Structures are given as structure tokens and as C-alpha cells.
PDB file of N, CA, C and O in Angstrom:
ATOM      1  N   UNK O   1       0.829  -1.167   0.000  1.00 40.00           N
ATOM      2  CA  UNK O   1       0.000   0.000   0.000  1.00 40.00           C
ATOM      3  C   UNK O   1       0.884   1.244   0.000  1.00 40.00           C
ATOM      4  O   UNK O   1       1.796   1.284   0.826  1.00 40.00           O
ATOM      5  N   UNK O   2       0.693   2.352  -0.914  1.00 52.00           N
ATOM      6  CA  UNK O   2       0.793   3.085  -0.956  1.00 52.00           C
ATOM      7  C   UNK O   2       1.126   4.679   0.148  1.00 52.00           C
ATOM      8  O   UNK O   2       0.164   5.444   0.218  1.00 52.00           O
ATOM      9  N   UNK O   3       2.458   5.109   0.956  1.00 60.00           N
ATOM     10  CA  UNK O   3       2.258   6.255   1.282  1.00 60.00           C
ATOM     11  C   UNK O   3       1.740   7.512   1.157  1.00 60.00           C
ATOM     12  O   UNK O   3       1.857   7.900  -0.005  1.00 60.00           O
ATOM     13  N   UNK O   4       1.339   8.121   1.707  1.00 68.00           N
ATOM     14  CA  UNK O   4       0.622   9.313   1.477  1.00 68.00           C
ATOM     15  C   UNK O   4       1.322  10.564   2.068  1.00 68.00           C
ATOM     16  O   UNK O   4       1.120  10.647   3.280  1.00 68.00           O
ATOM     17  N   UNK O   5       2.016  11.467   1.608  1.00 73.00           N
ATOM     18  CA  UNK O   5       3.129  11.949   2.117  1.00 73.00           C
ATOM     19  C   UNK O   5       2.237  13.987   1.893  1.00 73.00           C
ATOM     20  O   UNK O   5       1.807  14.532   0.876  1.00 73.00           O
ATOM     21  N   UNK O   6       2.302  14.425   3.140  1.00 88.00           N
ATOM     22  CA  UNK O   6       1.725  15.699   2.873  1.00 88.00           C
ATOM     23  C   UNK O   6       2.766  16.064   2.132  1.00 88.00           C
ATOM     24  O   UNK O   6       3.867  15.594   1.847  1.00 88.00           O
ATOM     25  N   UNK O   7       1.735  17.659   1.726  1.00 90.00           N
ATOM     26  CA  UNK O   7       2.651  18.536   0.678  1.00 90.00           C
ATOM     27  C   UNK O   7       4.532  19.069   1.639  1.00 90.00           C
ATOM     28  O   UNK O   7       5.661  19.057   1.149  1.00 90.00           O
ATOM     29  N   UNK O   8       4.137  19.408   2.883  1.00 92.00           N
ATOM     30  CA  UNK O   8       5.256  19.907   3.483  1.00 92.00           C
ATOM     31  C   UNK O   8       6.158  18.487   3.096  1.00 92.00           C
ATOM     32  O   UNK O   8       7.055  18.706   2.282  1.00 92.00           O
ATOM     33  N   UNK O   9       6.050  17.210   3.523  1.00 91.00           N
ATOM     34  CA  UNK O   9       6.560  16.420   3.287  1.00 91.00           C
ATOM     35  C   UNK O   9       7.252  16.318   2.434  1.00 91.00           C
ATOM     36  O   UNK O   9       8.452  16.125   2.629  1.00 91.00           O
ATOM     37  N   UNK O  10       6.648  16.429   1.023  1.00 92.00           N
ATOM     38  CA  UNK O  10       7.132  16.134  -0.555  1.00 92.00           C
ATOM     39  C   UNK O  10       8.052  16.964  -0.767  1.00 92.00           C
ATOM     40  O   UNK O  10       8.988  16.720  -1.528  1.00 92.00           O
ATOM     41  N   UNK O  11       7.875  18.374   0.059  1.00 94.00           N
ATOM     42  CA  UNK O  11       9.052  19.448  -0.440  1.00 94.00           C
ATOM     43  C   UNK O  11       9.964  19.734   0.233  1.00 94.00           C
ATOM     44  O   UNK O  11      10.779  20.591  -0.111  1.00 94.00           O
ATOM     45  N   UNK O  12      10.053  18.881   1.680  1.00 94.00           N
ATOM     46  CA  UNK O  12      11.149  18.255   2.008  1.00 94.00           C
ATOM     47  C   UNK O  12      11.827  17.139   1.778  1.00 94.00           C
ATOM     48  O   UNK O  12      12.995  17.158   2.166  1.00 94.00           O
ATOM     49  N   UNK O  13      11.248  15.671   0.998  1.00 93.00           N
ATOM     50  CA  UNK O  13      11.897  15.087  -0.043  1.00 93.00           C
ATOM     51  C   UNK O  13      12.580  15.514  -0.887  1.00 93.00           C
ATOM     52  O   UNK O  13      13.755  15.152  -0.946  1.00 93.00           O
ATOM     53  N   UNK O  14      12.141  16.265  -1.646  1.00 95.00           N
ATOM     54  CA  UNK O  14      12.735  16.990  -3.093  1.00 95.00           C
ATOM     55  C   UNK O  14      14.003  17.603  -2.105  1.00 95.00           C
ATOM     56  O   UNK O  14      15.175  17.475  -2.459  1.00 95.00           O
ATOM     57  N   UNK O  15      13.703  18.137  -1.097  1.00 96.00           N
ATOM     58  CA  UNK O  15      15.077  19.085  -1.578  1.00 96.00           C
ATOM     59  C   UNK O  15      16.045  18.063  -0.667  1.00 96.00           C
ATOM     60  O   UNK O  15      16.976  18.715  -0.196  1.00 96.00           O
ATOM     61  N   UNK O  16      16.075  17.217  -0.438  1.00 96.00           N
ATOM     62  CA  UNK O  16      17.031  16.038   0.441  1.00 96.00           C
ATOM     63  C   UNK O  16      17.916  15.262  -1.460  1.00 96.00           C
ATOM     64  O   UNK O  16      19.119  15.113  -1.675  1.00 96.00           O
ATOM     65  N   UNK O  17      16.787  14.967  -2.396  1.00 97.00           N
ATOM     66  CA  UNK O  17      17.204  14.212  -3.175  1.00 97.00           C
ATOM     67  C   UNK O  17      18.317  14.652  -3.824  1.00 97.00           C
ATOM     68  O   UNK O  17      18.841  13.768  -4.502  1.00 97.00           O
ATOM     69  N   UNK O  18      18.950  15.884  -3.856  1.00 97.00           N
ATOM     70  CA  UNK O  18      20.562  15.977  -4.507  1.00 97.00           C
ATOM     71  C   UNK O  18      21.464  15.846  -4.144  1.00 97.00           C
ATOM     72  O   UNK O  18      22.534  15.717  -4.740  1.00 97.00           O
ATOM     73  N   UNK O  19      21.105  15.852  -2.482  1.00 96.00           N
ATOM     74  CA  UNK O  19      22.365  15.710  -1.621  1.00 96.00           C
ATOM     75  C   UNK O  19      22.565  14.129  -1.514  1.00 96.00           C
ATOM     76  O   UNK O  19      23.680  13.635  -1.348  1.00 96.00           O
ATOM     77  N   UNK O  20      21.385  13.371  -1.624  1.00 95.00           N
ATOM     78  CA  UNK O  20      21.198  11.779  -1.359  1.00 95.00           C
ATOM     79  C   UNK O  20      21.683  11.153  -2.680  1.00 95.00           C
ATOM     80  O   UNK O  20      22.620  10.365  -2.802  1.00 95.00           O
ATOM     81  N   UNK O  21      20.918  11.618  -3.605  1.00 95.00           N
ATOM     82  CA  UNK O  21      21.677  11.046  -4.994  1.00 95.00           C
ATOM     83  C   UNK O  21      22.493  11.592  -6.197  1.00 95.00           C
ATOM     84  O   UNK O  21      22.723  11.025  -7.266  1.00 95.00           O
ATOM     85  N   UNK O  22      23.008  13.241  -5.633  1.00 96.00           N
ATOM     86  CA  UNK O  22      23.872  13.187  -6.846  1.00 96.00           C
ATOM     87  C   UNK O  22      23.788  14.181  -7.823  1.00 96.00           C
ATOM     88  O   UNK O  22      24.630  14.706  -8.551  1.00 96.00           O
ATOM     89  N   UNK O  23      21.816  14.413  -7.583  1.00 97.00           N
ATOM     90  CA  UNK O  23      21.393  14.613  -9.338  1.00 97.00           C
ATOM     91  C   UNK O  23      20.205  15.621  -8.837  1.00 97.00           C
ATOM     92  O   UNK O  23      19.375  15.197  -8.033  1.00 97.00           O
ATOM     93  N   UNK O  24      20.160  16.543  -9.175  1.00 97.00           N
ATOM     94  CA  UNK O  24      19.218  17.444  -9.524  1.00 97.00           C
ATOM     95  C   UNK O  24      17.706  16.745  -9.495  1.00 97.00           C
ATOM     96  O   UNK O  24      17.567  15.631 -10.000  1.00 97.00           O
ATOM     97  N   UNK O  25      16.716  17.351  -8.963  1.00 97.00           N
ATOM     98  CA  UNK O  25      15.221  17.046  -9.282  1.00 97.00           C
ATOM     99  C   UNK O  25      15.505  17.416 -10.594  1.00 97.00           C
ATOM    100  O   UNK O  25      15.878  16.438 -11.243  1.00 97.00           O
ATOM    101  N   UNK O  26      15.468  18.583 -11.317  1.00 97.00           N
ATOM    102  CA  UNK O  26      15.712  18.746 -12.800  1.00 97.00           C
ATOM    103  C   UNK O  26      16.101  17.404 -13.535  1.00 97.00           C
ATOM    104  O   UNK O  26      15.332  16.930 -14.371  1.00 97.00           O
ATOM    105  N   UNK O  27      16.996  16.948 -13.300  1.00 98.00           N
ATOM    106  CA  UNK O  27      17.223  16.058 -14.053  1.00 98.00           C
ATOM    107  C   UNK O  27      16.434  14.692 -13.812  1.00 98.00           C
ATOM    108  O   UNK O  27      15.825  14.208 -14.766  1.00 98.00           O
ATOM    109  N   UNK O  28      16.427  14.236 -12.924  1.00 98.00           N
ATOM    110  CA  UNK O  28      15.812  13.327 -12.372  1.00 98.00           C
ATOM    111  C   UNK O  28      14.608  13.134 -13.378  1.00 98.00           C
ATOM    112  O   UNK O  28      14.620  12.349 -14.326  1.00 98.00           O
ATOM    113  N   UNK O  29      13.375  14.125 -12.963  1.00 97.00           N
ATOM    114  CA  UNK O  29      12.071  14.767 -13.913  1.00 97.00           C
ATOM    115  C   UNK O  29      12.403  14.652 -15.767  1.00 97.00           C
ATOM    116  O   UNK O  29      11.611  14.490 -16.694  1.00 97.00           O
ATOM    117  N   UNK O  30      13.997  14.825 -15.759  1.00 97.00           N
ATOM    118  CA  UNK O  30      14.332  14.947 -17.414  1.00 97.00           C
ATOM    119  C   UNK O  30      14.451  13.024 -17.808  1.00 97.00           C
ATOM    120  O   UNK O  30      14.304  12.343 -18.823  1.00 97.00           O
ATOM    121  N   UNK O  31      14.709  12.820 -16.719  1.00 97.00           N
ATOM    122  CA  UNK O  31      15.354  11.099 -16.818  1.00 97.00           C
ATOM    123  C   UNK O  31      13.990  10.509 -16.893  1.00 97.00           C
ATOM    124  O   UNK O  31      13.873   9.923 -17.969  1.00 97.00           O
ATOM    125  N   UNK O  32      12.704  10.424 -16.027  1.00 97.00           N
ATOM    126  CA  UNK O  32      11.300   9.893 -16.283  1.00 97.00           C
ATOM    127  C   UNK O  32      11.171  10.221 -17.257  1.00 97.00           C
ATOM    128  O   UNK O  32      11.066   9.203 -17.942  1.00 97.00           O
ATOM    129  N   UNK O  33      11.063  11.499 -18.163  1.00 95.00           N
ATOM    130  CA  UNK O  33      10.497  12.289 -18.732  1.00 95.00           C
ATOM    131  C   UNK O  33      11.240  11.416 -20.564  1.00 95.00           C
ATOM    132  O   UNK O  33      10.774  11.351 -21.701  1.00 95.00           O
ATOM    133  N   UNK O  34      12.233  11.039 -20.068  1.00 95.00           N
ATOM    134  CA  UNK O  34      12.993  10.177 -21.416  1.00 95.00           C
ATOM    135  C   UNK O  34      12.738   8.560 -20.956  1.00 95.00           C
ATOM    136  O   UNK O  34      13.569   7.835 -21.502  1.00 95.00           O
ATOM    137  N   UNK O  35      11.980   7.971 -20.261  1.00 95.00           N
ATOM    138  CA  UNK O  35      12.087   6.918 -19.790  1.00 95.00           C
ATOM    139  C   UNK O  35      11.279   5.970 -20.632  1.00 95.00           C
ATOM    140  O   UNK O  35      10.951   6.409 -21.735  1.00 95.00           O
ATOM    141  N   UNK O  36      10.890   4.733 -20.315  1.00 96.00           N
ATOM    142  CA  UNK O  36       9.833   4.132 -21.139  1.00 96.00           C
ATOM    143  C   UNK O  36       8.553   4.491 -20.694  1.00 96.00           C
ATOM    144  O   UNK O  36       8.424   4.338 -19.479  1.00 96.00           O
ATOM    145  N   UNK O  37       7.352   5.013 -21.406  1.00 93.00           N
ATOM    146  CA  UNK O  37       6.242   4.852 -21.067  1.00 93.00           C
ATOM    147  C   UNK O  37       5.278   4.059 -20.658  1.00 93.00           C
ATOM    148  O   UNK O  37       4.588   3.277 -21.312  1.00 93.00           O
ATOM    149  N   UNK O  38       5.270   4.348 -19.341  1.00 95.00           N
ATOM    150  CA  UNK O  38       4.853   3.263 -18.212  1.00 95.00           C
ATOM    151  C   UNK O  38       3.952   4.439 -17.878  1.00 95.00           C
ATOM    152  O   UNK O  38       4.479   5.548 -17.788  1.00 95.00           O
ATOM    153  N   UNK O  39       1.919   4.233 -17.580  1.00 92.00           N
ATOM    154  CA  UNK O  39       1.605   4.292 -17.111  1.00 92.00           C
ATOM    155  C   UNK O  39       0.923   4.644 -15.878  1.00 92.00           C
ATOM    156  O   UNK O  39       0.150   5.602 -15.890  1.00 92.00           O
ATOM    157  N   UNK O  40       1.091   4.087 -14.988  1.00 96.00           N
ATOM    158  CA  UNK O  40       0.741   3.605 -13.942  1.00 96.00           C
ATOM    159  C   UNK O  40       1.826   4.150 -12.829  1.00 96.00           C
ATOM    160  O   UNK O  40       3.000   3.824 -13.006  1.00 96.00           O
ATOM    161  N   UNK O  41       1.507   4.917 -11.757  1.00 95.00           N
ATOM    162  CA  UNK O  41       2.226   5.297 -10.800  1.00 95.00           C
ATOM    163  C   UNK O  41       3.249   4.661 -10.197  1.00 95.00           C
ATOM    164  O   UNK O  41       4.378   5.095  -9.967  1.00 95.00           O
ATOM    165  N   UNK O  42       2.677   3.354  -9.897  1.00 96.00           N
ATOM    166  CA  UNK O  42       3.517   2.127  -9.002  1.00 96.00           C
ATOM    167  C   UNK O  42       4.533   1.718  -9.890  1.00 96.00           C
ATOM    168  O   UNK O  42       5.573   1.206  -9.475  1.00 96.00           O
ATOM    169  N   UNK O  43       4.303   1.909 -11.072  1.00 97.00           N
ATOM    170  CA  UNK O  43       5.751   1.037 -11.969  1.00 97.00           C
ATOM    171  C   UNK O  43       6.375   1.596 -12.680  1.00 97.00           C
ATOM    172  O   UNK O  43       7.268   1.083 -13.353  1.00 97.00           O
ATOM    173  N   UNK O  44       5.910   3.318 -12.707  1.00 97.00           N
ATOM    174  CA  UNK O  44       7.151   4.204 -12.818  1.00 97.00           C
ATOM    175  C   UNK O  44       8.463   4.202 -11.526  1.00 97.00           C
ATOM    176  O   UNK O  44       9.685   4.095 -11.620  1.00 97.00           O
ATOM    177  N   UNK O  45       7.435   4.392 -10.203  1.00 97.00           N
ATOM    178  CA  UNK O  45       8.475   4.140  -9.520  1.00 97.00           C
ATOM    179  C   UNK O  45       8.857   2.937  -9.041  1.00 97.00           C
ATOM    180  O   UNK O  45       9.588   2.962  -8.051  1.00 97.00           O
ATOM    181  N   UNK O  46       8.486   1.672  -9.583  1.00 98.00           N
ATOM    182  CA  UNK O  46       9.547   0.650  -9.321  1.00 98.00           C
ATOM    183  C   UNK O  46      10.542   0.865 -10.706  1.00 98.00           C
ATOM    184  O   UNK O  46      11.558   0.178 -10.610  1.00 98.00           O
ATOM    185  N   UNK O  47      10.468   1.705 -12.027  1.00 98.00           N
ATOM    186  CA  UNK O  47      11.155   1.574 -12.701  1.00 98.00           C
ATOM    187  C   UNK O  47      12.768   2.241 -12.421  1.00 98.00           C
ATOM    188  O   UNK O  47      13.871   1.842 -12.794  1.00 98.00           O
ATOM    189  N   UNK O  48      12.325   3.506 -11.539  1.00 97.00           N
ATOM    190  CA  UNK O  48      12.763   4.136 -10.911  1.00 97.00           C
ATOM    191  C   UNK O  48      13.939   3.771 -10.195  1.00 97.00           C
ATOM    192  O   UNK O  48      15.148   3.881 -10.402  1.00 97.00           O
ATOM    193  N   UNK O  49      13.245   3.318  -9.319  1.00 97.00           N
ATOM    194  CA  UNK O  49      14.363   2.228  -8.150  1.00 97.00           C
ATOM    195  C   UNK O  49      15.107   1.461  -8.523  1.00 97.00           C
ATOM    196  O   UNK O  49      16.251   1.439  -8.068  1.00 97.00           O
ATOM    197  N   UNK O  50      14.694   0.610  -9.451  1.00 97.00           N
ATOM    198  CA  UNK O  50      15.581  -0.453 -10.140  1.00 97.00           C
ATOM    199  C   UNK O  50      16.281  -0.310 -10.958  1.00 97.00           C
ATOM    200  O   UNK O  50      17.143  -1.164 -11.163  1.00 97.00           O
ATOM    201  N   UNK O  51      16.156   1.167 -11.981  1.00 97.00           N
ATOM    202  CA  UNK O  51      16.932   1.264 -13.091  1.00 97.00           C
ATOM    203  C   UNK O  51      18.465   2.040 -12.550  1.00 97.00           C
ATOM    204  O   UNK O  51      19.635   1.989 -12.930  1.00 97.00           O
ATOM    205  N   UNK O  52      17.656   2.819 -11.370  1.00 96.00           N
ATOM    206  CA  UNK O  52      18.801   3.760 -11.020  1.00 96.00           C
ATOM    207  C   UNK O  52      19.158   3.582  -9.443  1.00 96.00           C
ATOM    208  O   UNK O  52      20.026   4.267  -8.903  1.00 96.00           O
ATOM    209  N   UNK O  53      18.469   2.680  -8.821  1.00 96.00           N
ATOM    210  CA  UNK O  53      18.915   2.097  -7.642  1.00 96.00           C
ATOM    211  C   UNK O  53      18.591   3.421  -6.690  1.00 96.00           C
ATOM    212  O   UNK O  53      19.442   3.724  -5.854  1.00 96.00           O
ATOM    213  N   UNK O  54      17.857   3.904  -6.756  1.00 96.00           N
ATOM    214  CA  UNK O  54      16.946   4.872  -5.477  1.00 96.00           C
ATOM    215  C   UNK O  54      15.720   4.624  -4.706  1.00 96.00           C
ATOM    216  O   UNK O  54      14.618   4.334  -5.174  1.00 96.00           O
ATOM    217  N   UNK O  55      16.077   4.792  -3.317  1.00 95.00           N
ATOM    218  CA  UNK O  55      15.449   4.389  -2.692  1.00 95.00           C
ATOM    219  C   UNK O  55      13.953   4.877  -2.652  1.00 95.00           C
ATOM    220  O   UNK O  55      13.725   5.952  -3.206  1.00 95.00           O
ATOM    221  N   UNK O  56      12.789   4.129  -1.991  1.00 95.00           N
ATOM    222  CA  UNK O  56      11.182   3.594  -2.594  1.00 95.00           C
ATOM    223  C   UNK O  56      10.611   5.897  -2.682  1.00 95.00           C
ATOM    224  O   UNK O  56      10.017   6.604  -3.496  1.00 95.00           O
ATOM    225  N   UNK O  57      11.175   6.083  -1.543  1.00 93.00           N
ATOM    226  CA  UNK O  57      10.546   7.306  -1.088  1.00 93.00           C
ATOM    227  C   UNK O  57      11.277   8.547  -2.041  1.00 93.00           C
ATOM    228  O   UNK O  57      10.698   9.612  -1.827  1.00 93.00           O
ATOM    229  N   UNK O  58      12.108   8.646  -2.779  1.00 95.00           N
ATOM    230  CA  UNK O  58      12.965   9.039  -3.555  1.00 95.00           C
ATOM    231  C   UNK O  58      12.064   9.480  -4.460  1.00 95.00           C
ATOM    232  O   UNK O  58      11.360  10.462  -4.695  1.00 95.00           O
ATOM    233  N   UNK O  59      12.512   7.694  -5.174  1.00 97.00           N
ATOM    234  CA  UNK O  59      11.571   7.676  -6.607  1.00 97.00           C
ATOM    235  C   UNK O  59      10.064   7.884  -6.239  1.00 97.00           C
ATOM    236  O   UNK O  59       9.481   8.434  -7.173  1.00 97.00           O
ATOM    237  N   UNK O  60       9.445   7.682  -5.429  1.00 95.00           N
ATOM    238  CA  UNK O  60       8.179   8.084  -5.460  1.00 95.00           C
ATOM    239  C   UNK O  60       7.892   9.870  -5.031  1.00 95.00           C
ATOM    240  O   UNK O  60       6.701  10.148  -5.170  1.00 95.00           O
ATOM    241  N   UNK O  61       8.605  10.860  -4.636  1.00 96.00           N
ATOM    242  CA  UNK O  61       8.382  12.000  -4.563  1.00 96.00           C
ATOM    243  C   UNK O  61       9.153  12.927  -5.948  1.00 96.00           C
ATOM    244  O   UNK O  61       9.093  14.143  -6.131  1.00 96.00           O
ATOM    245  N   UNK O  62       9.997  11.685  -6.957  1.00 97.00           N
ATOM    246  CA  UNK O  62       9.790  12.343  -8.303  1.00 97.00           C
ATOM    247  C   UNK O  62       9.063  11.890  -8.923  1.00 97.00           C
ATOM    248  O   UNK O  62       9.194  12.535  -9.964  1.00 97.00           O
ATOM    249  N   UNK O  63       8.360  11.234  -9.078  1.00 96.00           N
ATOM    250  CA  UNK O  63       7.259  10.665  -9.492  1.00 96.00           C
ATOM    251  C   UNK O  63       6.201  11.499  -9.335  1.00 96.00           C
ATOM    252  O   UNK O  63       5.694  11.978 -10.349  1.00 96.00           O
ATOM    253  N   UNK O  64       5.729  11.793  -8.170  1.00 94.00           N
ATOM    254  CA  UNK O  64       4.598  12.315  -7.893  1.00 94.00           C
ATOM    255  C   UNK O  64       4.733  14.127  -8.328  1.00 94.00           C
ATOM    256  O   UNK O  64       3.913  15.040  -8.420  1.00 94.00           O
ATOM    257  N   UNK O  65       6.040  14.027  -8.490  1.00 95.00           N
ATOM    258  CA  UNK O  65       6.598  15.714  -8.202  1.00 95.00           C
ATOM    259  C   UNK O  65       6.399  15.671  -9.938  1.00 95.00           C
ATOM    260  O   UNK O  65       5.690  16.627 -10.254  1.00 95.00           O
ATOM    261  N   UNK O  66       6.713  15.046 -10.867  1.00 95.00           N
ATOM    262  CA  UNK O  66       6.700  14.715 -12.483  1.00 95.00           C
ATOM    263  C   UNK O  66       5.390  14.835 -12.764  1.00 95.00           C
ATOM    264  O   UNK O  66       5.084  15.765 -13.509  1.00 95.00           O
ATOM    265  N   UNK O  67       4.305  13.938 -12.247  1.00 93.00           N
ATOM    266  CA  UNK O  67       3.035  14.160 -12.547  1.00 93.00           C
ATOM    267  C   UNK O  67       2.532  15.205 -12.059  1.00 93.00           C
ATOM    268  O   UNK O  67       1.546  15.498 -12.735  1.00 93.00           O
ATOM    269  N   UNK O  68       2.727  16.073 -11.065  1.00 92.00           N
ATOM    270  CA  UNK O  68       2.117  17.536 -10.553  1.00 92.00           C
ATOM    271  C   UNK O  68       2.622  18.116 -11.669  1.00 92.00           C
ATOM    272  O   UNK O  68       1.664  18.614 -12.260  1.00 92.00           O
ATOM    273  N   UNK O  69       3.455  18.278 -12.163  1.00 93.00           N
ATOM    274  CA  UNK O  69       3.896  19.374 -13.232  1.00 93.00           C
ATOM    275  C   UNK O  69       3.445  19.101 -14.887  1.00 93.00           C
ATOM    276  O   UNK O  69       2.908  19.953 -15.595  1.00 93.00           O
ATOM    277  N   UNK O  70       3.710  18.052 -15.208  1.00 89.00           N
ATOM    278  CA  UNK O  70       2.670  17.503 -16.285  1.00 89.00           C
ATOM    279  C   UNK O  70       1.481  18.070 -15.980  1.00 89.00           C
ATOM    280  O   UNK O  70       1.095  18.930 -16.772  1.00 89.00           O
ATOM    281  N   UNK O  71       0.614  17.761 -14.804  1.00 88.00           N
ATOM    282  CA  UNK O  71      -0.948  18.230 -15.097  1.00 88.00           C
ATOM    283  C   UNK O  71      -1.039  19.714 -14.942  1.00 88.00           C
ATOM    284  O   UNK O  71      -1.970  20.432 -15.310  1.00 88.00           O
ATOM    285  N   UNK O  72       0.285  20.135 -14.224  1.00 86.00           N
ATOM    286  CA  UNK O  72      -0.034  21.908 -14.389  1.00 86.00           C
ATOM    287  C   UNK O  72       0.518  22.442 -15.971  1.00 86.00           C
ATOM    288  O   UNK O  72       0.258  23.588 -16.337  1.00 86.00           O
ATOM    289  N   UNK O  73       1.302  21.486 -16.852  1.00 80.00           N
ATOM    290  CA  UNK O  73       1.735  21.709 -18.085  1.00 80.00           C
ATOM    291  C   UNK O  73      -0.044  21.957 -18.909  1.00 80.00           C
ATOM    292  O   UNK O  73      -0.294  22.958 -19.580  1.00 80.00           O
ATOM    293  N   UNK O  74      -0.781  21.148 -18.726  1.00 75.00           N
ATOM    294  CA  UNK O  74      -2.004  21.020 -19.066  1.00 75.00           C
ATOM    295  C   UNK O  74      -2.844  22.323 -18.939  1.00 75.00           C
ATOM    296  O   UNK O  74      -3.416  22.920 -19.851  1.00 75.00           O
ATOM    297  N   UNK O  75      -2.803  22.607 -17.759  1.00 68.00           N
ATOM    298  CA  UNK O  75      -3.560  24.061 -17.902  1.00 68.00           C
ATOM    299  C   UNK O  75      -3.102  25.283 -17.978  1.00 68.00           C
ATOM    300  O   UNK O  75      -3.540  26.288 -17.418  1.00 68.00           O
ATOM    301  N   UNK O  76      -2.395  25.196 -18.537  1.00 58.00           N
ATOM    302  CA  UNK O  76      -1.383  26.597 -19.166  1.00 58.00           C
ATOM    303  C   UNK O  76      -1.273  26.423 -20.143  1.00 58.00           C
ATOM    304  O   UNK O  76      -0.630  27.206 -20.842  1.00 58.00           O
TER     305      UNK O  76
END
């Protein structure tokens, strides 16, 4: 089952993830964003984890952080 991580939460994920892995949210978002088209929430971020070896809470707050911006790409 699925975490549910408030907003304060998520935007303290994001800003932990460059120091933890390396890499920019920017890029990260550019790396899904070139990835295979998958769908489904859960198996972007197991694609996530496994392709690039980041941990569950990682890949799931770029994930979720990728699809917030996609749907705000939408109404603009």
C-alpha cells in the first residue's frame, strides 16, 4: 500500500534528493520524462528504483513531483 506523504513532506523530499543522490530534481524529472512509457504510478516508480537504484521514497516524490507538473503543463 501506498504512502501518502503531505505537501510539506514532498518538499522536504525533493530538496534532500541531490544531496542523497547526486542529481538534480531537474534532471531526475528529465530522466522519467525520457524513460519508457509506463503508465501507472507504481511502476514508474519501481522503474525508478531499479533502473537507477533509489530508494522507494525518492523515486516516489519524483514521481509524484513529475506528474504535478505535467498536469499543471495542461492548464497553461
Amino acid at each position: 500500500m501506498s504512502q501518502v506523504f503531505s505537501e510539506e513532506t514532498h518538499r522536504n523530499m525533493l530538496a534532500r534528493i541531490p544531496h542523497c543522490t547526486g542529481r538534480e530534481v531537474s534532471d531526475w524529472l528529465r530522466t522519467v520524462d525520457e524513460g519508457p512509457a509506463l503508465f501507472r504510478f507504481e511502476e514508474k516508480v519501481s522503474w525508478l528504483r531499479h533502473e537507477h537504484n533509489l530508494a522507494y521514497g525518492h523515486a516516489k516524490a519524483i514521481i509524484h513531483e513529475y506528474d504535478l507538473r505535467r498536469a499543471a503543463r495542461r492548464y497553461f
